CSV table of C-alpha atoms and ligand atoms in Angstrom, one decimal:
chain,number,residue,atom,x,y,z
I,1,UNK,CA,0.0,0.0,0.0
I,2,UNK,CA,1.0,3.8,-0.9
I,3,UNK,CA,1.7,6.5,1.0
I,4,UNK,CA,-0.5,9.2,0.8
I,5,UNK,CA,1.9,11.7,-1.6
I,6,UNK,CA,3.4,8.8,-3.4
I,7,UNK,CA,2.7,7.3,-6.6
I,8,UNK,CA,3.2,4.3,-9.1
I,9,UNK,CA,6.4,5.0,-10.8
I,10,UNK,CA,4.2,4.2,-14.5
I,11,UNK,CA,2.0,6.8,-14.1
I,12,UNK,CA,2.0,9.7,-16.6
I,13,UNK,CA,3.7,12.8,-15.5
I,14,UNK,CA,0.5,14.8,-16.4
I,15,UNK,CA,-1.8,13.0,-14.4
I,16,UNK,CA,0.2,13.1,-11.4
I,17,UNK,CA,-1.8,15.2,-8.5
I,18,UNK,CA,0.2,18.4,-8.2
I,19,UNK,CA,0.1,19.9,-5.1
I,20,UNK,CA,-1.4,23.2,-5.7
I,21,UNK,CA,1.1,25.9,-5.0
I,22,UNK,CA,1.0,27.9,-2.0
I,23,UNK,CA,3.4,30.6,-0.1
I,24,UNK,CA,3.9,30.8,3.7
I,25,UNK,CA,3.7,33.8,5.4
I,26,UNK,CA,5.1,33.3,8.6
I,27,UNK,CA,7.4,36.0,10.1
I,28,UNK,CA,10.3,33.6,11.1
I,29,UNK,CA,10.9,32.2,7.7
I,30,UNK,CA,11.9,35.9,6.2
I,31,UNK,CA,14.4,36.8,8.2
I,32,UNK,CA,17.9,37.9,6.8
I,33,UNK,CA,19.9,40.4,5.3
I,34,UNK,CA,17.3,43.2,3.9
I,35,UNK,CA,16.9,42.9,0.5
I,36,UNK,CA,18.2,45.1,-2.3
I,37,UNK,CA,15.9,48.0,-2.7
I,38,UNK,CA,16.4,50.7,-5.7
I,39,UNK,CA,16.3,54.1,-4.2
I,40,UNK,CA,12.5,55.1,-5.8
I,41,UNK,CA,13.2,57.6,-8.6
I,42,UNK,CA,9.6,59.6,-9.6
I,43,UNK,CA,8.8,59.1,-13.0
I,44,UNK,CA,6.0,61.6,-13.3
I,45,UNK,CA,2.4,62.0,-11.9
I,46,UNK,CA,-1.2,62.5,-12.3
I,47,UNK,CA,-3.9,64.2,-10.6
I,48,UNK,CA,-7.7,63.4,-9.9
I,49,UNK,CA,-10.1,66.1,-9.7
I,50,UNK,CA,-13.4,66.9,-7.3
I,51,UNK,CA,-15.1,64.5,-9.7
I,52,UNK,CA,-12.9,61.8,-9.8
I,53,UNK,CA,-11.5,62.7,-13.5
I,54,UNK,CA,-8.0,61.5,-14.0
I,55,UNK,CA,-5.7,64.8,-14.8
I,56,UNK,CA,-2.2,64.7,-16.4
I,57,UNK,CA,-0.6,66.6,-14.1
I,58,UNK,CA,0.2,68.3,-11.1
I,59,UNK,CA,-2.8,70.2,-9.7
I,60,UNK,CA,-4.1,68.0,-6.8
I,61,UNK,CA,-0.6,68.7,-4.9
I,62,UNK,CA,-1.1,70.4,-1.5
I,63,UNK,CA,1.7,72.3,0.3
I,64,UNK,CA,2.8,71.0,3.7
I,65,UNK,CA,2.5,74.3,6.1
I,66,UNK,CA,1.8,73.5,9.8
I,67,UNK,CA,1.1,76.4,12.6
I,68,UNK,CA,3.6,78.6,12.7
I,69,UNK,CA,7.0,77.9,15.3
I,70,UNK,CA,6.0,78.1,18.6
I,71,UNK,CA,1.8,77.9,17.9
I,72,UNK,CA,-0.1,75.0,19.3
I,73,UNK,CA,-2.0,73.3,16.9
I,74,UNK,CA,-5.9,73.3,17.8
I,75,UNK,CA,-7.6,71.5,14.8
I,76,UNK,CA,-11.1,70.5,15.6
I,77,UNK,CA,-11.2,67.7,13.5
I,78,UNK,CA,-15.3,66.7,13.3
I,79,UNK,CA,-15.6,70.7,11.9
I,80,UNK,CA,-17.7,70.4,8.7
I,81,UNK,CA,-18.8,66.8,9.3
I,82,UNK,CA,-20.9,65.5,7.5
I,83,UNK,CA,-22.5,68.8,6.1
I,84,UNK,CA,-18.7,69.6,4.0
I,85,UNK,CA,-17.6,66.0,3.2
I,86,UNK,CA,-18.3,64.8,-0.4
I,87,UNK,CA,-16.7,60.9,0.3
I,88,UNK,CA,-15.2,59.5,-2.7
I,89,UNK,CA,-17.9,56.9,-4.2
I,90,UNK,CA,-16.5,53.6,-2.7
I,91,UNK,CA,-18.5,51.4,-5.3
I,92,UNK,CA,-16.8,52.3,-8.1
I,93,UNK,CA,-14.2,49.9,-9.4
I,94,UNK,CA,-11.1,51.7,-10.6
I,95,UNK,CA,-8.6,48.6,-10.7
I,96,UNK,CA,-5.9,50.0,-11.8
I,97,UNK,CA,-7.2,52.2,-14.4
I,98,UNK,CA,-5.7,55.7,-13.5
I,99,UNK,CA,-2.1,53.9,-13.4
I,100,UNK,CA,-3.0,52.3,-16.4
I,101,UNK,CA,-3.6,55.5,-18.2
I,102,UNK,CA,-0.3,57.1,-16.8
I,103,UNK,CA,1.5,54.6,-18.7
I,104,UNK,CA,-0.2,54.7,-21.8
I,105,UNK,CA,0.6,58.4,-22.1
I,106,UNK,CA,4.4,57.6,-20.9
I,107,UNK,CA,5.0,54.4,-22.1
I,108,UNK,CA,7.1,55.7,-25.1
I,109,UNK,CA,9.7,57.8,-22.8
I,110,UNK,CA,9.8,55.6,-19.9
I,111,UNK,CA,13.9,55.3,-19.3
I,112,UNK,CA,15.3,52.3,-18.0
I,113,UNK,CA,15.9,51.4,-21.4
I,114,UNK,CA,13.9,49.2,-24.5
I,115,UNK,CA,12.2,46.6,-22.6
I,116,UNK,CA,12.1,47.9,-19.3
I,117,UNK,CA,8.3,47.6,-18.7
I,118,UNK,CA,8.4,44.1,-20.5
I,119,UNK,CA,10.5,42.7,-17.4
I,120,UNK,CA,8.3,45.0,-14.8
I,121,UNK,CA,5.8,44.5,-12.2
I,122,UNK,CA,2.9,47.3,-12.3
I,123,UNK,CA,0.6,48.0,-9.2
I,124,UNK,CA,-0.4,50.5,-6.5
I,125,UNK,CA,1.7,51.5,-3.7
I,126,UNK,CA,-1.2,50.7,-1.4
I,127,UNK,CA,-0.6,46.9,-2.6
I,128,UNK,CA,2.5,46.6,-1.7
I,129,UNK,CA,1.9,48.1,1.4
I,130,UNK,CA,-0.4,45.2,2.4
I,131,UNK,CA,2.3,42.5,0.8
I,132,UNK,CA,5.1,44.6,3.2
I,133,UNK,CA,3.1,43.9,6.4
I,134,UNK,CA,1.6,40.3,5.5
I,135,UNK,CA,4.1,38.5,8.3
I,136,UNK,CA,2.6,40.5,11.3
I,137,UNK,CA,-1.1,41.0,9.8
I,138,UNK,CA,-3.4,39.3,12.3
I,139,UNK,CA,-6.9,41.1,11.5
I,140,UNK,CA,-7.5,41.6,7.7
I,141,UNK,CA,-6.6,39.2,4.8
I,142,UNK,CA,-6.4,40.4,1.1
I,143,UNK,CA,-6.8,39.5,-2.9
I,144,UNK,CA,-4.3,40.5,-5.3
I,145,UNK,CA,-5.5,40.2,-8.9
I,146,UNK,CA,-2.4,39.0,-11.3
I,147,UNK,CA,-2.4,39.1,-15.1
I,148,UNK,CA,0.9,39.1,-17.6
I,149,UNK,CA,0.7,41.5,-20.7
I,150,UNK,CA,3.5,42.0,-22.8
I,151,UNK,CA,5.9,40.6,-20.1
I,152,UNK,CA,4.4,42.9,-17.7
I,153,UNK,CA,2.9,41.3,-14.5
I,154,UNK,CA,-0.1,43.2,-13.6
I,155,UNK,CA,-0.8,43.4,-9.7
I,156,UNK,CA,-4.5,44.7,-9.0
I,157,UNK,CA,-6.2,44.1,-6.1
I,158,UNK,CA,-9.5,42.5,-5.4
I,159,UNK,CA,-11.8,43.6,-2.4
I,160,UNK,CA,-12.1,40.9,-0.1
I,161,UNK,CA,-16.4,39.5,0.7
I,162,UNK,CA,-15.3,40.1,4.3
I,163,UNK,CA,-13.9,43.9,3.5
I,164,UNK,CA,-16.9,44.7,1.6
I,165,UNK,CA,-19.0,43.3,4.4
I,166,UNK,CA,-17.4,46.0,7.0
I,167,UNK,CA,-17.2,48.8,4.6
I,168,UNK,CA,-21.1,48.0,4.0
I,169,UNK,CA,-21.9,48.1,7.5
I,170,UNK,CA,-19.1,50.7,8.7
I,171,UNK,CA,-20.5,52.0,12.1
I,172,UNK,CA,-21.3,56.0,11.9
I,173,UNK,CA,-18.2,56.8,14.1
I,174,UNK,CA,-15.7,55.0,12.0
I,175,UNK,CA,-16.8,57.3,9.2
I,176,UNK,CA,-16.9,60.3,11.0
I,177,UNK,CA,-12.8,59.0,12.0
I,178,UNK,CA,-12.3,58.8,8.9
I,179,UNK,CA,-13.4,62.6,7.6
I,180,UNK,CA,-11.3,63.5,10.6
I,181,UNK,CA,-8.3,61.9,9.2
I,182,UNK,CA,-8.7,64.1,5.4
I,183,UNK,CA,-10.1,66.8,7.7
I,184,UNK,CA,-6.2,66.6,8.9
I,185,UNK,CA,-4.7,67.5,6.1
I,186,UNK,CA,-6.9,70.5,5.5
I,187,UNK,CA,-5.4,72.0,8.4
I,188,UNK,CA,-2.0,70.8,7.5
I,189,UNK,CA,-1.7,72.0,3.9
I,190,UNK,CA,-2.5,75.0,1.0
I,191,UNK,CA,-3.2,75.2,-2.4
I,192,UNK,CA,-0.5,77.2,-3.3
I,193,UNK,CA,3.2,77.3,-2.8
I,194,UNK,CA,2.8,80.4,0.0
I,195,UNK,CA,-0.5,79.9,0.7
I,196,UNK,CA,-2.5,79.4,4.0
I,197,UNK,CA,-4.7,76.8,5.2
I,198,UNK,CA,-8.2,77.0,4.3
I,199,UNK,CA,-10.1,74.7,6.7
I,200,UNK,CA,-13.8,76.1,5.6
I,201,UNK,CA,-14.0,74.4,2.6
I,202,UNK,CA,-15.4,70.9,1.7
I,203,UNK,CA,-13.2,67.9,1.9
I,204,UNK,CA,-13.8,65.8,-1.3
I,205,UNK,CA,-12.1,62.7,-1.4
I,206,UNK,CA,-12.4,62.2,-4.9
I,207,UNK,CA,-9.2,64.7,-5.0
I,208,UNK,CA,-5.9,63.3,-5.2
I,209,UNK,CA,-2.0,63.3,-6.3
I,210,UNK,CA,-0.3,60.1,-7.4
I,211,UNK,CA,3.3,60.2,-7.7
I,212,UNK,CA,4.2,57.4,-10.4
I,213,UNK,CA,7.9,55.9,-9.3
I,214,UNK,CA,10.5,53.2,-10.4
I,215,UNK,CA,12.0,51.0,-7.9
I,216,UNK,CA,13.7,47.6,-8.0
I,217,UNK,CA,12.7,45.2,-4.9
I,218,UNK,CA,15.5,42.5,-5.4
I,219,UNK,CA,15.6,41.3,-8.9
I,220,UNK,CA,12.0,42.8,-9.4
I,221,UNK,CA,11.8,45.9,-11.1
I,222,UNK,CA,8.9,47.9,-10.1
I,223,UNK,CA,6.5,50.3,-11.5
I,224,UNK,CA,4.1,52.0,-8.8
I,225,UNK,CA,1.8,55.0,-8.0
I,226,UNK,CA,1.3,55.9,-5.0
I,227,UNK,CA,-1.8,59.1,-3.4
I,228,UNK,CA,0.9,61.5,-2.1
I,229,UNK,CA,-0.3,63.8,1.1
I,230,UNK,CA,1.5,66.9,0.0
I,231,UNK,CA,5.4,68.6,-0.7
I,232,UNK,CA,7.2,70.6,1.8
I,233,UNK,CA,8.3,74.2,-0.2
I,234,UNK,CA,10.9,74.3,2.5
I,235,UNK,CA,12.4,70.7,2.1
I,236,UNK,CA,16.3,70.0,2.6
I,237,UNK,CA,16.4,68.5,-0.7
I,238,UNK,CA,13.3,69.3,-3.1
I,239,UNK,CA,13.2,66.8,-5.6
I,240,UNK,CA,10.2,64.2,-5.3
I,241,UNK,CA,9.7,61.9,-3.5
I,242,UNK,CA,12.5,63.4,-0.7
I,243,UNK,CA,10.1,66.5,-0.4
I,244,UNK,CA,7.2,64.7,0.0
I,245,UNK,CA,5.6,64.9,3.6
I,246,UNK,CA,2.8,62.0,4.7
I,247,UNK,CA,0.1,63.3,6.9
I,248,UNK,CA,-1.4,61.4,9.7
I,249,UNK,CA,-4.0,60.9,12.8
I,250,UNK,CA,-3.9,59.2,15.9
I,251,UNK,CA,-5.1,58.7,19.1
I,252,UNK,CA,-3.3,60.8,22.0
I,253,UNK,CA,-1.6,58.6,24.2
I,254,UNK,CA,-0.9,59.2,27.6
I,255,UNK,CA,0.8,55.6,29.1
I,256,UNK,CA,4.2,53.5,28.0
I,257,UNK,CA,1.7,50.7,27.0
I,258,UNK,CA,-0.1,53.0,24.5
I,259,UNK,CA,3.1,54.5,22.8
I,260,UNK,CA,4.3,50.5,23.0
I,261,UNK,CA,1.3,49.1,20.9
I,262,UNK,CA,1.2,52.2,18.4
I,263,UNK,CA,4.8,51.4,17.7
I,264,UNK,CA,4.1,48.0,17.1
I,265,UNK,CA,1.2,48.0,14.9
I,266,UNK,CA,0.5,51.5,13.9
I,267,UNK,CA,4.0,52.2,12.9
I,268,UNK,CA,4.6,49.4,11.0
I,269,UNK,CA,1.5,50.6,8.4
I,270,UNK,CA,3.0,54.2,8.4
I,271,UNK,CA,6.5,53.1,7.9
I,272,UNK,CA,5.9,50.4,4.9
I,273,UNK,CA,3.4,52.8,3.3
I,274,UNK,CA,6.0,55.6,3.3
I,275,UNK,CA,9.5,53.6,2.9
I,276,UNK,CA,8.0,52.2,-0.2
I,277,UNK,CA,7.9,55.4,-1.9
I,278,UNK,CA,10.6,57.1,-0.4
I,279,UNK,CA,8.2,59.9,1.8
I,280,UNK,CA,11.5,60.9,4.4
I,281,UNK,CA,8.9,62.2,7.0
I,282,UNK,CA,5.1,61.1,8.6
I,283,UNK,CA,4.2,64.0,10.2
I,284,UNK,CA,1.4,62.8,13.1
I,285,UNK,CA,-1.4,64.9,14.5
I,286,UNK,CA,-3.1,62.9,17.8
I,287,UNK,CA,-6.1,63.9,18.6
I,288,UNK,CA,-8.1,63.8,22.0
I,289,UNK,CA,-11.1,62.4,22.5
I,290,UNK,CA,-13.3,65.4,21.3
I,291,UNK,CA,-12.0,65.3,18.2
I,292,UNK,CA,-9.0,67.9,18.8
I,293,UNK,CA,-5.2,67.6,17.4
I,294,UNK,CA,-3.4,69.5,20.3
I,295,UNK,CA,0.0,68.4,19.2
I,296,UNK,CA,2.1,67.0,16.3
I,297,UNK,CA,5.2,65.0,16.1
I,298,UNK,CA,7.4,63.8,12.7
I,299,UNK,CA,8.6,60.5,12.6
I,300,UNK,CA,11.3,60.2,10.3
I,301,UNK,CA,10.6,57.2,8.1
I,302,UNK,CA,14.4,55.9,8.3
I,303,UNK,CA,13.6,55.8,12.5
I,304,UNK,CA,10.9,54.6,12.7
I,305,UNK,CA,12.2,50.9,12.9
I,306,UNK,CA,14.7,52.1,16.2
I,307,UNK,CA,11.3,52.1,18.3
I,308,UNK,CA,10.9,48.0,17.9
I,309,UNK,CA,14.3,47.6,17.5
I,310,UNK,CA,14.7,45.8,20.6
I,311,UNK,CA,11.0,45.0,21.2
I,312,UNK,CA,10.5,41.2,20.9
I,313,UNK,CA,6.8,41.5,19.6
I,314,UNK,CA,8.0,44.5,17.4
I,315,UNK,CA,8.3,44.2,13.8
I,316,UNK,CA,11.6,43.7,11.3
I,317,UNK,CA,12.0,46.0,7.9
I,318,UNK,CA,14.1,42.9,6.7
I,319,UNK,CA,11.3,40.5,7.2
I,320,UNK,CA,8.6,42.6,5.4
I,321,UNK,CA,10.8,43.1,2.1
I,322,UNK,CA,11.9,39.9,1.9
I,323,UNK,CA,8.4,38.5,2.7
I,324,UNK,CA,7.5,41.3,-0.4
I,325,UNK,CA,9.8,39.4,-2.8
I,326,UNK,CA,9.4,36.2,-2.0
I,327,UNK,CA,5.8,37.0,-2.8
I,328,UNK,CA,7.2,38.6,-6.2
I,329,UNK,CA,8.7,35.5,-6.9
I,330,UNK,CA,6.3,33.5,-6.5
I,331,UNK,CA,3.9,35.6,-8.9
I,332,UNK,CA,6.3,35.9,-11.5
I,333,UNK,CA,6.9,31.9,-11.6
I,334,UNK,CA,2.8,31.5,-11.0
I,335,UNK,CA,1.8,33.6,-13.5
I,336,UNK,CA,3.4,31.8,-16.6
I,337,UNK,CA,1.5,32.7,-19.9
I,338,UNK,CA,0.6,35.9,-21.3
I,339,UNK,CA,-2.7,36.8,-21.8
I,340,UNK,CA,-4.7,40.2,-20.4
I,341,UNK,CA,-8.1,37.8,-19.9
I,342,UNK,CA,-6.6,35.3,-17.8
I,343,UNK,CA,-6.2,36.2,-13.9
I,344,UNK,CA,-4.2,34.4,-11.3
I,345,UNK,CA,-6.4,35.0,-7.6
I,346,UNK,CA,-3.5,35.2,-5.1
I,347,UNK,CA,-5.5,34.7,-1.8
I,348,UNK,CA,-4.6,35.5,1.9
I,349,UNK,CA,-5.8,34.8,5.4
I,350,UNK,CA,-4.0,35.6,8.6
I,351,UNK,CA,-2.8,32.5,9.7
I,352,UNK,CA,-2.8,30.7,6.6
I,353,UNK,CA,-0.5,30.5,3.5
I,354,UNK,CA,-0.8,32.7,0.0
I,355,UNK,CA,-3.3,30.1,-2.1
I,356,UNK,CA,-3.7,30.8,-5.7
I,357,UNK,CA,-7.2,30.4,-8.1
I,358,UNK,CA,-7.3,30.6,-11.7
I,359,UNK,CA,-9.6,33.1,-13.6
I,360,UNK,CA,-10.5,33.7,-17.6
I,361,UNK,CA,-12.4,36.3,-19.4
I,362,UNK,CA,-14.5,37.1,-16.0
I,363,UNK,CA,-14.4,39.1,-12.9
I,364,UNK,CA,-11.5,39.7,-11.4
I,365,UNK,CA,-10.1,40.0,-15.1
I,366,UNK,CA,-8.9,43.9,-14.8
I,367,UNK,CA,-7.0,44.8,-17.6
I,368,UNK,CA,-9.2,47.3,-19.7
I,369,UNK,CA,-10.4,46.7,-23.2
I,370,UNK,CA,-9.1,50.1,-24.4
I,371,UNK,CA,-6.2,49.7,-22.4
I,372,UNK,CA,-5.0,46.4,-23.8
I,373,UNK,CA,-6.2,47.5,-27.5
I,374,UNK,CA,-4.1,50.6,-27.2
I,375,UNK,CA,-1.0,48.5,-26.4
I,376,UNK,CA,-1.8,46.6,-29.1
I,377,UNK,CA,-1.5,49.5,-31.8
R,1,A3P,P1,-5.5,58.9,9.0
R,1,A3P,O1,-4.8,57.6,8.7
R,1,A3P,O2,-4.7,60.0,9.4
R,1,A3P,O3,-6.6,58.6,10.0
R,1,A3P,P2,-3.6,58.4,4.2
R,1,A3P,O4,-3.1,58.6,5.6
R,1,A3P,O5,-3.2,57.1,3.6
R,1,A3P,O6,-3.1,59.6,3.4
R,1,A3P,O7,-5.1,58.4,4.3
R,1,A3P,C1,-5.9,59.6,4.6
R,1,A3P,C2,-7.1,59.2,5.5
R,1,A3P,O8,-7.9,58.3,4.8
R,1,A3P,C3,-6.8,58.5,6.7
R,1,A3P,O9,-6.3,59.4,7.7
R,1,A3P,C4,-8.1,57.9,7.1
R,1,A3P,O10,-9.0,58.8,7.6
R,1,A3P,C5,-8.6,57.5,5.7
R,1,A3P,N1,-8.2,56.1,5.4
R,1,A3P,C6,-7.1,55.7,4.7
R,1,A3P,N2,-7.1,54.4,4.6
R,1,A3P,C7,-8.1,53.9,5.3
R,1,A3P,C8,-8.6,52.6,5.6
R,1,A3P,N3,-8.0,51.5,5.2
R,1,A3P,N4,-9.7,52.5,6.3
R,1,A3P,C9,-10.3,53.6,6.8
R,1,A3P,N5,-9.9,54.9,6.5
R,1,A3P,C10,-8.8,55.0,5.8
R,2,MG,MG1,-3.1,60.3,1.7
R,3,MG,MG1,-2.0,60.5,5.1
């Protein structure tokens, strides 16, 4: 009698049960050396307006200008809710559509040399921020749409049942948390290069700046946008991204215990989300439980690691890049033929492996029609 695994030595190689390919995630198994990582070099940008239209340029950028030195902050952060918030539409499937157009209107002076996009992996920033802290997610697992086109590996990702479940049912104070986090960045930023704050506007979350960057994770070459908070006019060194400032909210803390688990978990988000793209400085507001920020603090991206450093339930840079391209890997060598109508499901769960599911000419395929056609020409 066989073992389970094991089979008779005449059997056809193509009817052999293969063992569906799967990735761990565990933190343990990706540490090491951190992994090369290309400096990220801006290759241009786009903008989307207050309705959502996709704009070639530069006009969503806001200009980073807190209080004045010396002048307490006093943002009251539920100002204008809901009466002056016009949310973003959270139905609408954009995929990677905006990117996607980027490229189209760059693809013929993208540097890097003939080829470079042929041997590239194309996503959102905000998807590799999810692969980046896979080994110490415990709450929320993910989808990542792949499909190869012209060489290209094409990472979009799918919203998970469970995601759309709790962004269907979101309780009224986790929306009004999350006006206060844009209503942040009203207070924080102008329009114009020497410009003030003007907090009695709306805030429309259709509005936003992508910054569209090269990178190389490993032997990966990467091509990524990333929704860019604002630019400091008084940055050291003023070339994007280094002038780049990311603006964020969080509770005030007042014990050890409370600064210990923001720096484990909290930190972690704001440092992947940031390193990826090469944003030198988070700038923080915390706000009190009425809804105030009383006080700011920057956290230098390059730092941020020194407050886990020596934590044993902190988190490791090393482990999250190569976790990152391990996971590249594995896509690259999953994802074998080339075709824009077939889709490779990559599929996680905390606590469980990467699992993979195979897709054609259906939901999740993402790659557009004009998109692919346009390539084509
Ligand atoms: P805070 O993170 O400061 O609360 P970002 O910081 O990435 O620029 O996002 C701006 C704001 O969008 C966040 O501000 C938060 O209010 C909201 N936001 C972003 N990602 C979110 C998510 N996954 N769930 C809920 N709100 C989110
Ligand atoms: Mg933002
Ligand atoms: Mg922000």
């Amino acid at each position: 009698k066989r073992g389970a695994g094991e089979v008779a030595a005449a059997e056809p190689r193509s009817k052999l049960p293969r063992p569906a390919p799967s990735l761990p995630t565990a933190a343990a198994l990706y540490a090491g050396p951190f992994p090369f990582y290309r400096r990220p070099s801006q290759l241009g940008c786009f903008s989307l307006d207050a309705q959502r239209r996709y704009r070639g340029d530069a006009r969503a950028l806001r200009y980073y200008r807190p209080p004045a030195n010396g002048q307490r902050p006093d943002f009251d952060l539920r100002d204008g809710y809901p009466e002056r918030y016009r949310p973003r539409d959270e139905e609408a499937r954009e995929g990677l559509d905006h990117l996607l157009r980027w490229l189209l209107e760059h693809r013929g002076g993208l540097e890097g040399g003939p080829g470079w996009l042929a041997g590239a992996i194309v996503t959102w920033r905000g998807h590799l921020t999810k692969l980046l802290t896979t080994p110490y997610e415990r709450q929320e697992g993910w989808q990542l749409a792949a499909s190869r086109f012209q060489g290209t590996l094409y990472l979009s990702e799918v919203e998970t049942p469970a995601a759309r479940a709790q962004r269907l049912s979101r309780p009224p104070l986790l929306r009004e948390l999350m006006y206060m986090g844009y209503k942040f960045e009203q207070y924080m930023c102008a329009d114009k290069p020497g410009g003030s704050p003007d907090p009695s506007g709306e805030v429309n979350t259709n509005v936003a700046f992508c910054s569209v960057l090269r990178s190389r994770l490993g032997s990966h070459p990467l091509l990524f946008s990333g929704e860019v908070d604002c630019t400091d006019p008084q940055a050291p060194s003023p070339e994007p991204p280094a002038c780049y400032v990311e603006l964020k909210t969080s509770k005030e803390m007042h014990s050890p215990a409370q600064w210990r688990s923001f720096y484990r978990h909290k930190l972690l988000k704001w440092w992947a989300q940031s390193f990826l793209l090469g944003v030198p400085s988070v700038v923080a507001g915390f706000r009190n439980p009425e809804g105030f920020v009383c006080s700011l603090k920057t956290f230098p991206t390059m730092q941020m690691f020194e407050h886990v450093r020596n934590d044993r339930d902190g988190w490791n840079p090393s482990v999250c890049m190569n976790f990152c391209a391990a996971f590249l890997s594995f896509a690259q060598n999953t994802v074998v033929q080339d075709d824009p109508r077939l889709v490779h499901l990559f599929s996680w769960e905390p606590g469980g492996p990467v699992t993979v599911s195979v897709h054609r000419d259906a939901p999740p395929v993402f790659l557009p029609t004009w998109y692919v056609e346009a390539m084509t020409q």
